[in-house]
PDB file of C-alpha atoms and ligand atoms in Angstrom:
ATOM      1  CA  UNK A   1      41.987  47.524  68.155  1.00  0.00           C
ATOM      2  CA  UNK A   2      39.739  44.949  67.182  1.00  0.00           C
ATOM      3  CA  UNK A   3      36.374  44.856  68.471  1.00  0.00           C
ATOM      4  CA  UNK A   4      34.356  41.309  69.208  1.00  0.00           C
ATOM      5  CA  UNK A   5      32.092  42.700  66.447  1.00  0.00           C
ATOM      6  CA  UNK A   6      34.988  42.741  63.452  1.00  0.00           C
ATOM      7  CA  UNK A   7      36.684  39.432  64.889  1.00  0.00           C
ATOM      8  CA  UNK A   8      32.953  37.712  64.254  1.00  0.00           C
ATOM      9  CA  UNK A   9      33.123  39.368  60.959  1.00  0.00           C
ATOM     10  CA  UNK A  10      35.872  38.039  59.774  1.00  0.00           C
ATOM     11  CA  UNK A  11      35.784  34.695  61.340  1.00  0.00           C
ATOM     12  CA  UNK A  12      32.772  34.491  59.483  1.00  0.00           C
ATOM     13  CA  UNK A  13      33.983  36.064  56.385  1.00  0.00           C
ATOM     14  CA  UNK A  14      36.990  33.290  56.035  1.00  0.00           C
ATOM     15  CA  UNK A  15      34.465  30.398  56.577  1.00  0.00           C
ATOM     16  CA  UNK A  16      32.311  31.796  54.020  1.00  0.00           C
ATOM     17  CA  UNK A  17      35.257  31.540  51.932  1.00  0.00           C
ATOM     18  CA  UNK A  18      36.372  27.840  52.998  1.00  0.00           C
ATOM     19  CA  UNK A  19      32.499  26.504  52.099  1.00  0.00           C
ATOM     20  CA  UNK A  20      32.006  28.166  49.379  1.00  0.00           C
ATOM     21  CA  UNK A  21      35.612  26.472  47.986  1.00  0.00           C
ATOM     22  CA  UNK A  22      34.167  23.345  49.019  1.00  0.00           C
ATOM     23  CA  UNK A  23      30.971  23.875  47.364  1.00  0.00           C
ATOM     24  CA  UNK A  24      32.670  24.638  44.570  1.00  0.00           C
ATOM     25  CA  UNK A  25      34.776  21.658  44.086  1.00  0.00           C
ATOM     26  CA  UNK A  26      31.971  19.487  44.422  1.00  0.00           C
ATOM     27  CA  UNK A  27      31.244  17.656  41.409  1.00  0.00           C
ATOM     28  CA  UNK A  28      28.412  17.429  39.347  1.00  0.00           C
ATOM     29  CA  UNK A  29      27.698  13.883  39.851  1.00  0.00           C
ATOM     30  CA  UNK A  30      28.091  14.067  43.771  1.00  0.00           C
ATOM     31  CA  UNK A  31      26.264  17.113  43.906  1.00  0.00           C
ATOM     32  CA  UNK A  32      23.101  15.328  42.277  1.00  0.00           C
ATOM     33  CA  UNK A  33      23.792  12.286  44.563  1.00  0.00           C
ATOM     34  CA  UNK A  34      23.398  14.824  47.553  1.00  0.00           C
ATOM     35  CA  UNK A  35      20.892  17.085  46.237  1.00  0.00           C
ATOM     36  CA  UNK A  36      18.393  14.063  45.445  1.00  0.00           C
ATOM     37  CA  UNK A  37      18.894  12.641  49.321  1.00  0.00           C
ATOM     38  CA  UNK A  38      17.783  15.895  50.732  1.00  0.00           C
ATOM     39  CA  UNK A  39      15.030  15.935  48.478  1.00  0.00           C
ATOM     40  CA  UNK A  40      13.480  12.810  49.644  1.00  0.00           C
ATOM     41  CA  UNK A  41      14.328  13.774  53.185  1.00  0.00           C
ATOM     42  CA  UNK A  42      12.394  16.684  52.592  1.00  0.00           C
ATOM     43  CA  UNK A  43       9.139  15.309  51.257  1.00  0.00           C
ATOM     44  CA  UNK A  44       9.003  12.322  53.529  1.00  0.00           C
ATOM     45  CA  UNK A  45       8.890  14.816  56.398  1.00  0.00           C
ATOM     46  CA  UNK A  46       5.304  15.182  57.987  1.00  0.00           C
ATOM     47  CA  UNK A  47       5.139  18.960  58.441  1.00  0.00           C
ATOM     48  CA  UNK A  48       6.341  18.753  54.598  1.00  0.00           C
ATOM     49  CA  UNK A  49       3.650  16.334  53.859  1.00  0.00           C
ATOM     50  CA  UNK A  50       0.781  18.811  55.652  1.00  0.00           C
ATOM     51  CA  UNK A  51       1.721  22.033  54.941  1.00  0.00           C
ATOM     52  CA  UNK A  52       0.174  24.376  52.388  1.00  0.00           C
ATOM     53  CA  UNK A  53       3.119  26.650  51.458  1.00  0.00           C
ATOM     54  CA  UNK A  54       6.606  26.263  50.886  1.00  0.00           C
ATOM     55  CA  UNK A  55       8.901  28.672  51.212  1.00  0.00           C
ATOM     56  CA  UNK A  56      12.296  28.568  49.649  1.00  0.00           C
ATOM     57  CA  UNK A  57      14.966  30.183  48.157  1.00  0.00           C
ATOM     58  CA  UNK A  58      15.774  29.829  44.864  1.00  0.00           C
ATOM     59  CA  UNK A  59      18.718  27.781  44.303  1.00  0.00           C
ATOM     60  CA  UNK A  60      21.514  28.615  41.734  1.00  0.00           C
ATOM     61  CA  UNK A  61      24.149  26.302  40.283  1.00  0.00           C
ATOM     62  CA  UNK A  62      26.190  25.431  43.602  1.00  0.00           C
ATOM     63  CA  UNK A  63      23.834  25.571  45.997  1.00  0.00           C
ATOM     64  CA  UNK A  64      21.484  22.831  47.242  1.00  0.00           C
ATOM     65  CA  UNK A  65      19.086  22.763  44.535  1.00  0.00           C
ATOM     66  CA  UNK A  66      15.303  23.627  45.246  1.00  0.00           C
ATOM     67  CA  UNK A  67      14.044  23.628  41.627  1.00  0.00           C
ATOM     68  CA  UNK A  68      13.116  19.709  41.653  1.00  0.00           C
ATOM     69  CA  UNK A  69      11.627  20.364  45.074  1.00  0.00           C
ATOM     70  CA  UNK A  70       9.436  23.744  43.807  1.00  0.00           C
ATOM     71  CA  UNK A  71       8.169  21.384  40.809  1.00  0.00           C
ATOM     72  CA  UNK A  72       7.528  18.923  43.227  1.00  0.00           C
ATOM     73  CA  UNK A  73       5.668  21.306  45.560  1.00  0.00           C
ATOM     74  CA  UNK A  74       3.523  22.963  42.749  1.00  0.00           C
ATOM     75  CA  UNK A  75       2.522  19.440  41.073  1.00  0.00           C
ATOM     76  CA  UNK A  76       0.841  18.455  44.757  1.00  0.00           C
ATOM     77  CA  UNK A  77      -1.010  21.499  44.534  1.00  0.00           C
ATOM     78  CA  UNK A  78       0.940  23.266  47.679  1.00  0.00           C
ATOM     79  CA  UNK A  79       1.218  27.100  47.385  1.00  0.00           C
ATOM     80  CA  UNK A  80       5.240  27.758  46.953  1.00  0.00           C
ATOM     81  CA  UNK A  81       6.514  31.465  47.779  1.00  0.00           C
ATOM     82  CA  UNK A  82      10.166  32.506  47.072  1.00  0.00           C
ATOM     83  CA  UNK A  83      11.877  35.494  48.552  1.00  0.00           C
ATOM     84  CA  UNK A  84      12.789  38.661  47.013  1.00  0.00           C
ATOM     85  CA  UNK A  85      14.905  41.372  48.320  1.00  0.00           C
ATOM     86  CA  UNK A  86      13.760  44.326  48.981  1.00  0.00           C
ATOM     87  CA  UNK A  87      15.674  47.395  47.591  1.00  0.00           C
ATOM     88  CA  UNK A  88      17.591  49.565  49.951  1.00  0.00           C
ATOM     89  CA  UNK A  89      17.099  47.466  52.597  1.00  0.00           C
ATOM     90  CA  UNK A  90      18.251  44.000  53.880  1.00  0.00           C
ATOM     91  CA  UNK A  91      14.460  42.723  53.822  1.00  0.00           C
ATOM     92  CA  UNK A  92      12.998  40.181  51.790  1.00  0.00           C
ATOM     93  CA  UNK A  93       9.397  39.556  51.059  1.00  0.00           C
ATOM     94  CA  UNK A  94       8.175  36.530  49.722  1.00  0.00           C
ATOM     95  CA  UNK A  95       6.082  35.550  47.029  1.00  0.00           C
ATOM     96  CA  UNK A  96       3.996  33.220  45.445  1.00  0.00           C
ATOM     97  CA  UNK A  97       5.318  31.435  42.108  1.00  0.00           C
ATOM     98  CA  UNK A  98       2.931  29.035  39.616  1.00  0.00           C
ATOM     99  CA  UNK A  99       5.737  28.451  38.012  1.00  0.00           C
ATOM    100  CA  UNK A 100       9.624  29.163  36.520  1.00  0.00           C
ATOM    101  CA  UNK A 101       8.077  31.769  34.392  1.00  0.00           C
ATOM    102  CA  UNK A 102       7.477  34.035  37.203  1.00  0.00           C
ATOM    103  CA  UNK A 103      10.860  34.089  38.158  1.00  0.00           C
ATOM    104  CA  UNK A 104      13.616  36.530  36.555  1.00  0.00           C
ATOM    105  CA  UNK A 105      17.419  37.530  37.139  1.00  0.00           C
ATOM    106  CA  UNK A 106      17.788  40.132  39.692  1.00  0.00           C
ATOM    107  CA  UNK A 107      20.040  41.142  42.945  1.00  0.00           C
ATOM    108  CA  UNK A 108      23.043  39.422  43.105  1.00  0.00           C
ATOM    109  CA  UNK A 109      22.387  37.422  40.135  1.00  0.00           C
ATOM    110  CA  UNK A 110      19.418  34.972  41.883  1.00  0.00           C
ATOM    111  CA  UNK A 111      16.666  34.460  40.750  1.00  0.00           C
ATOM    112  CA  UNK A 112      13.371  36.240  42.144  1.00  0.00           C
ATOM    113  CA  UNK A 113       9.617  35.973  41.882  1.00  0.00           C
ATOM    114  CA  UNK A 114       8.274  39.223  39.028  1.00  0.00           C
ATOM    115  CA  UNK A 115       6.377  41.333  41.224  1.00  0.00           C
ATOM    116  CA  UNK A 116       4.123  42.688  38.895  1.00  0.00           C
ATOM    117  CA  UNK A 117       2.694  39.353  38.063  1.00  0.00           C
ATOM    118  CA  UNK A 118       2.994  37.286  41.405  1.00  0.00           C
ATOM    119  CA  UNK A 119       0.704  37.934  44.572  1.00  0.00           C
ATOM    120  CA  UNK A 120       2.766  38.991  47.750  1.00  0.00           C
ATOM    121  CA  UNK A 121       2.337  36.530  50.147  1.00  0.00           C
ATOM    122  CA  UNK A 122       1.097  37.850  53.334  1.00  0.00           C
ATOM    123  CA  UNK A 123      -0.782  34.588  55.339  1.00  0.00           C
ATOM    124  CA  UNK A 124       2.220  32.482  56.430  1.00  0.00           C
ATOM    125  CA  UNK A 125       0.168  29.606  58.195  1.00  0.00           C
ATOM    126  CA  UNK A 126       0.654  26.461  57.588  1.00  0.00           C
ATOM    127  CA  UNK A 127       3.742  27.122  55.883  1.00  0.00           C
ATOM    128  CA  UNK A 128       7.497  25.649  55.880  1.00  0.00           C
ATOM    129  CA  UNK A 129      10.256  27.584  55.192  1.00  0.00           C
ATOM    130  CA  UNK A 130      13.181  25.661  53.445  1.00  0.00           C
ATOM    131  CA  UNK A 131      16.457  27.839  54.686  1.00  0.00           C
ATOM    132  CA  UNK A 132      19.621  28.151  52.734  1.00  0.00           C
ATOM    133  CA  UNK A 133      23.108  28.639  54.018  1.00  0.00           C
ATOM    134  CA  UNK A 134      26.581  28.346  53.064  1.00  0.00           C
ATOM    135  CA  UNK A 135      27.023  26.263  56.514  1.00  0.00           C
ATOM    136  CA  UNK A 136      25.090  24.855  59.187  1.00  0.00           C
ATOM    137  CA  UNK A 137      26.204  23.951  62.637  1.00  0.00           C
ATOM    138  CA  UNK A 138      23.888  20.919  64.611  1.00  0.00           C
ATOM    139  CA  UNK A 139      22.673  23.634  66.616  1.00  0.00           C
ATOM    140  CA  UNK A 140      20.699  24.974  63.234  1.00  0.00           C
ATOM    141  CA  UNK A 141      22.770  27.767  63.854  1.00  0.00           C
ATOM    142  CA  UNK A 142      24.016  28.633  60.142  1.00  0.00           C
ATOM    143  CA  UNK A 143      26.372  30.590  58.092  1.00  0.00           C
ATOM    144  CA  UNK A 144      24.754  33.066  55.300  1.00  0.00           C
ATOM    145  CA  UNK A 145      26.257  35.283  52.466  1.00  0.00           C
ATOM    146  CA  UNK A 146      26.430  37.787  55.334  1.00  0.00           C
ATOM    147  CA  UNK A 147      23.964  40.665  54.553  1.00  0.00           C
ATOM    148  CA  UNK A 148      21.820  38.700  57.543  1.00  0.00           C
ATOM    149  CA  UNK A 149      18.060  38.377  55.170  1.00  0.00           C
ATOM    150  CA  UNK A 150      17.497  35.246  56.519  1.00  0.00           C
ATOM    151  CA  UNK A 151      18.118  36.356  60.135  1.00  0.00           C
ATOM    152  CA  UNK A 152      15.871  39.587  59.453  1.00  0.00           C
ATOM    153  CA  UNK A 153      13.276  37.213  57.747  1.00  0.00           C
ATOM    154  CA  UNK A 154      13.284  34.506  60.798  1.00  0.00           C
ATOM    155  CA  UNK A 155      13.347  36.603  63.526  1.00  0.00           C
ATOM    156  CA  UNK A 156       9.721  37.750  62.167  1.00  0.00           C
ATOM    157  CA  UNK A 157       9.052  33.631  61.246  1.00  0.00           C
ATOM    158  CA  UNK A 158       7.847  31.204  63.613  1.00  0.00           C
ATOM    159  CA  UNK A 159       7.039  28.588  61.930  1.00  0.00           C
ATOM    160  CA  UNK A 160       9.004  24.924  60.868  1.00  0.00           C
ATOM    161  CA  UNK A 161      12.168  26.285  59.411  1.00  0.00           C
ATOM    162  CA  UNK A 162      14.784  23.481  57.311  1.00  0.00           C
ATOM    163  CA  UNK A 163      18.125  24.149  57.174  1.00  0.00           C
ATOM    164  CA  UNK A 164      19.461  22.372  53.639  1.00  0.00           C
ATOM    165  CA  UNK A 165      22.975  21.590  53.306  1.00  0.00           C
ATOM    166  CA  UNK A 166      25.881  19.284  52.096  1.00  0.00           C
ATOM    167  CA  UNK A 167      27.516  17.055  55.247  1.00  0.00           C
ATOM    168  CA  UNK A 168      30.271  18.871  54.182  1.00  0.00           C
ATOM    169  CA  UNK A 169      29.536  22.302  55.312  1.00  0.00           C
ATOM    170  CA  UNK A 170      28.601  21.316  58.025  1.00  0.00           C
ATOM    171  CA  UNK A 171      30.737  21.544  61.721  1.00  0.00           C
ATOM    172  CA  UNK A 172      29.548  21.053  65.317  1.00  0.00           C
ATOM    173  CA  UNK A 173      29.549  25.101  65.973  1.00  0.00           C
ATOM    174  CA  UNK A 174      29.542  27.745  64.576  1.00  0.00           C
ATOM    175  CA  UNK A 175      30.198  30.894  66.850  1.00  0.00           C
ATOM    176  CA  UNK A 176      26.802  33.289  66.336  1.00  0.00           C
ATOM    177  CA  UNK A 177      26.249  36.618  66.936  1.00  0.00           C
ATOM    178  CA  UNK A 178      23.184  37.731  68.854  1.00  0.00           C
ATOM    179  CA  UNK A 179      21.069  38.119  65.501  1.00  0.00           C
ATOM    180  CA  UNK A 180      21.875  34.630  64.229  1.00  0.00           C
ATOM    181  CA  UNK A 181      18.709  32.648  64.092  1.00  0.00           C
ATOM    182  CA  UNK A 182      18.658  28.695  64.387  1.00  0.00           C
ATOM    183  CA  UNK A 183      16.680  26.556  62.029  1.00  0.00           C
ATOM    184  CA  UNK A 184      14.167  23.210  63.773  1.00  0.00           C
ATOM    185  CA  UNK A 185      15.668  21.004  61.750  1.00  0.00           C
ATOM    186  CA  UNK A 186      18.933  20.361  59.377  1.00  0.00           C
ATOM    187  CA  UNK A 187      18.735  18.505  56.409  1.00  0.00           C
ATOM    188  CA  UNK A 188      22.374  17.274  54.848  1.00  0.00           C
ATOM    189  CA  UNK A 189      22.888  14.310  52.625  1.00  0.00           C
ATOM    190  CA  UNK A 190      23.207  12.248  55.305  1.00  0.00           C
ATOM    191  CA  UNK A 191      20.612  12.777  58.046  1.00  0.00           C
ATOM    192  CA  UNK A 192      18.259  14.846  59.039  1.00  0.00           C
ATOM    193  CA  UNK A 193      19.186  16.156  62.497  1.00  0.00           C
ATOM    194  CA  UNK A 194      16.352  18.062  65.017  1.00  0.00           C
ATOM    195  CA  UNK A 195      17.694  20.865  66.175  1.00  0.00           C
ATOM    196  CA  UNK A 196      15.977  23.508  68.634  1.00  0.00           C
ATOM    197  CA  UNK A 197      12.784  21.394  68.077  1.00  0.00           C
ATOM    198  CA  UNK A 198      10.334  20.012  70.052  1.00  0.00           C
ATOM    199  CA  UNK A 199       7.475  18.678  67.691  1.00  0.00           C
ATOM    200  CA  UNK A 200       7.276  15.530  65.831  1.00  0.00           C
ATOM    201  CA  UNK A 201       8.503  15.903  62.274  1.00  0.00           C
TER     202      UNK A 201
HETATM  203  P1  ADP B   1      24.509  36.003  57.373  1.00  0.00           P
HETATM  204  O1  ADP B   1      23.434  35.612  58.343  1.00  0.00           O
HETATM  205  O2  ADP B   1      23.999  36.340  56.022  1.00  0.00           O
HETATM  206  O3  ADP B   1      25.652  35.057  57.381  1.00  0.00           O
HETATM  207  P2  ADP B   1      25.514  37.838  59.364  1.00  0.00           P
HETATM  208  O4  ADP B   1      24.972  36.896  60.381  1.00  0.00           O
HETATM  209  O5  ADP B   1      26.979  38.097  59.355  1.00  0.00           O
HETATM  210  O6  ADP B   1      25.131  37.391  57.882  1.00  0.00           O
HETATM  211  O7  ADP B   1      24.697  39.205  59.492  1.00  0.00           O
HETATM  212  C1  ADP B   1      25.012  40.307  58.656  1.00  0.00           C
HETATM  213  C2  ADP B   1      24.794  41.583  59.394  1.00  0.00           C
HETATM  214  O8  ADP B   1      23.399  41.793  59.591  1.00  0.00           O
HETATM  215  C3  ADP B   1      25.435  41.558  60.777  1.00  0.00           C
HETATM  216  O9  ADP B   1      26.078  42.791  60.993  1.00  0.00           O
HETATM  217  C4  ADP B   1      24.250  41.376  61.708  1.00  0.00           C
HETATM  218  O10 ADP B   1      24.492  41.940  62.975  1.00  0.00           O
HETATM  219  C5  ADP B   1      23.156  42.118  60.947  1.00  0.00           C
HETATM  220  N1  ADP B   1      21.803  41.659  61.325  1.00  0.00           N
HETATM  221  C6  ADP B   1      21.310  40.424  61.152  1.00  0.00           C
HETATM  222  N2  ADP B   1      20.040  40.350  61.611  1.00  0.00           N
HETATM  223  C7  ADP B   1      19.725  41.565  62.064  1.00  0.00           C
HETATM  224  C8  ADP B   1      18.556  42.129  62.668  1.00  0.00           C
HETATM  225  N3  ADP B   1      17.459  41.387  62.895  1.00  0.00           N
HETATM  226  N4  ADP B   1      18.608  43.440  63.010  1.00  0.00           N
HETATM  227  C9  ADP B   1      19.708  44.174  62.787  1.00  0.00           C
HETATM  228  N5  ADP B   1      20.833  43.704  62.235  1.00  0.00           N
HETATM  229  C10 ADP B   1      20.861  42.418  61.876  1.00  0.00           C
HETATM  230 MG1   MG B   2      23.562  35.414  60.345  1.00  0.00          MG
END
């Protein structure tokens, strides 16, 4: 019989598939439209504008990019960190990058910081982390590849946290489960939304 834990799971295992379709069929030339609009929604942004660090993932070809963003980031002098999974677990640690050279092929194909040459970052004030996912509801409640990092990582993370998306994966709600974290604030092509909240961004 199935359980309220294995309906979640595959509710959330056929969206997965529906936004990644979508993500997929995006074209090049929209995708650069988008990606450059929640760029300059993200650096216009105050806490952006102050903070020291930037954390972010590492995007690869279909997802919102974050390369322009982590040149952008370095070339104002901010420190930027960028997550790496840890083995046998469902952790990630985070780490600081000077640049694309520090960064190799690893789990699941992405792209992580080389740990031998990159200092673990381990002072997370003043810092903004920029939060991927596959979809967001206007909650900030979000949809992720579904080995739950992020919601490890943010549970531990209290701090400004951006959810980056396309309008189009994006829906009023999302069901959760209990270890679903919500991001302050979702960026999309077209607005940036507060979410849970309260400051001025
Ligand atoms: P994603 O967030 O990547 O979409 P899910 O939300 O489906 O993935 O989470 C994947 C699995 O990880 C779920 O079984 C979830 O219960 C589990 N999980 C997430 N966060 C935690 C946590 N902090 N502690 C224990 N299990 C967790
Ligand atoms: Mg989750």
């Amino acid at each position: 019989m199935p359980t309220v834990k294995t309906d979640l799971r595959i509710y959330k295992n056929n969206l997965r598939e529906k936004y990644k379709k979508i993500r997929k069929n995006l074209s090049c030339e929209k995708k650069s439209v988008f990606d450059n609009k929640i760029f300059e929604r993200i650096i216009s942004l105050r806490y952006y504008k102050e903070c020291n660090t930037v954390l972010t993932y590492v995007s690869n070809s279909i997802e919102v990019d974050t390369h322009r963003l982590i040149e952008y980031s370095l070339s104002c002098g901010k420190l930027v960190a960028v997550p790496k999974c840890v083995a046998g677990t469902r952790e990630m640690e985070f780490y600081l990058i000077k640049s694309f050279n520090d960064l190799e092929v690893a789990t699941f194909s992405v792209l992580e910081p080389k740990v031998n040459q990159c200092e673990k970052l381990t002072q997370f004030s003043q810092s903004v982390c920029i939060v991927p996912g596959l979809a967001f509801d206007i909650r900030g409640y979000r949809l992720g590849y579904g080995k739950g990092y992020y919601d490890r990582f943010l549970n531990k993370y209290d701090l400004p946290k951006f959810g980056i998306c396309y309008t189009l994966c994006t829906q009023t709600k999302l069901i959760n489960g209990k270890y679903d974290k919500p991001v302050d604030l979702l960026i999309t092509d077209k607005y940036t939304h507060k979410t849970e909240f309260k400051g001025d961004f």
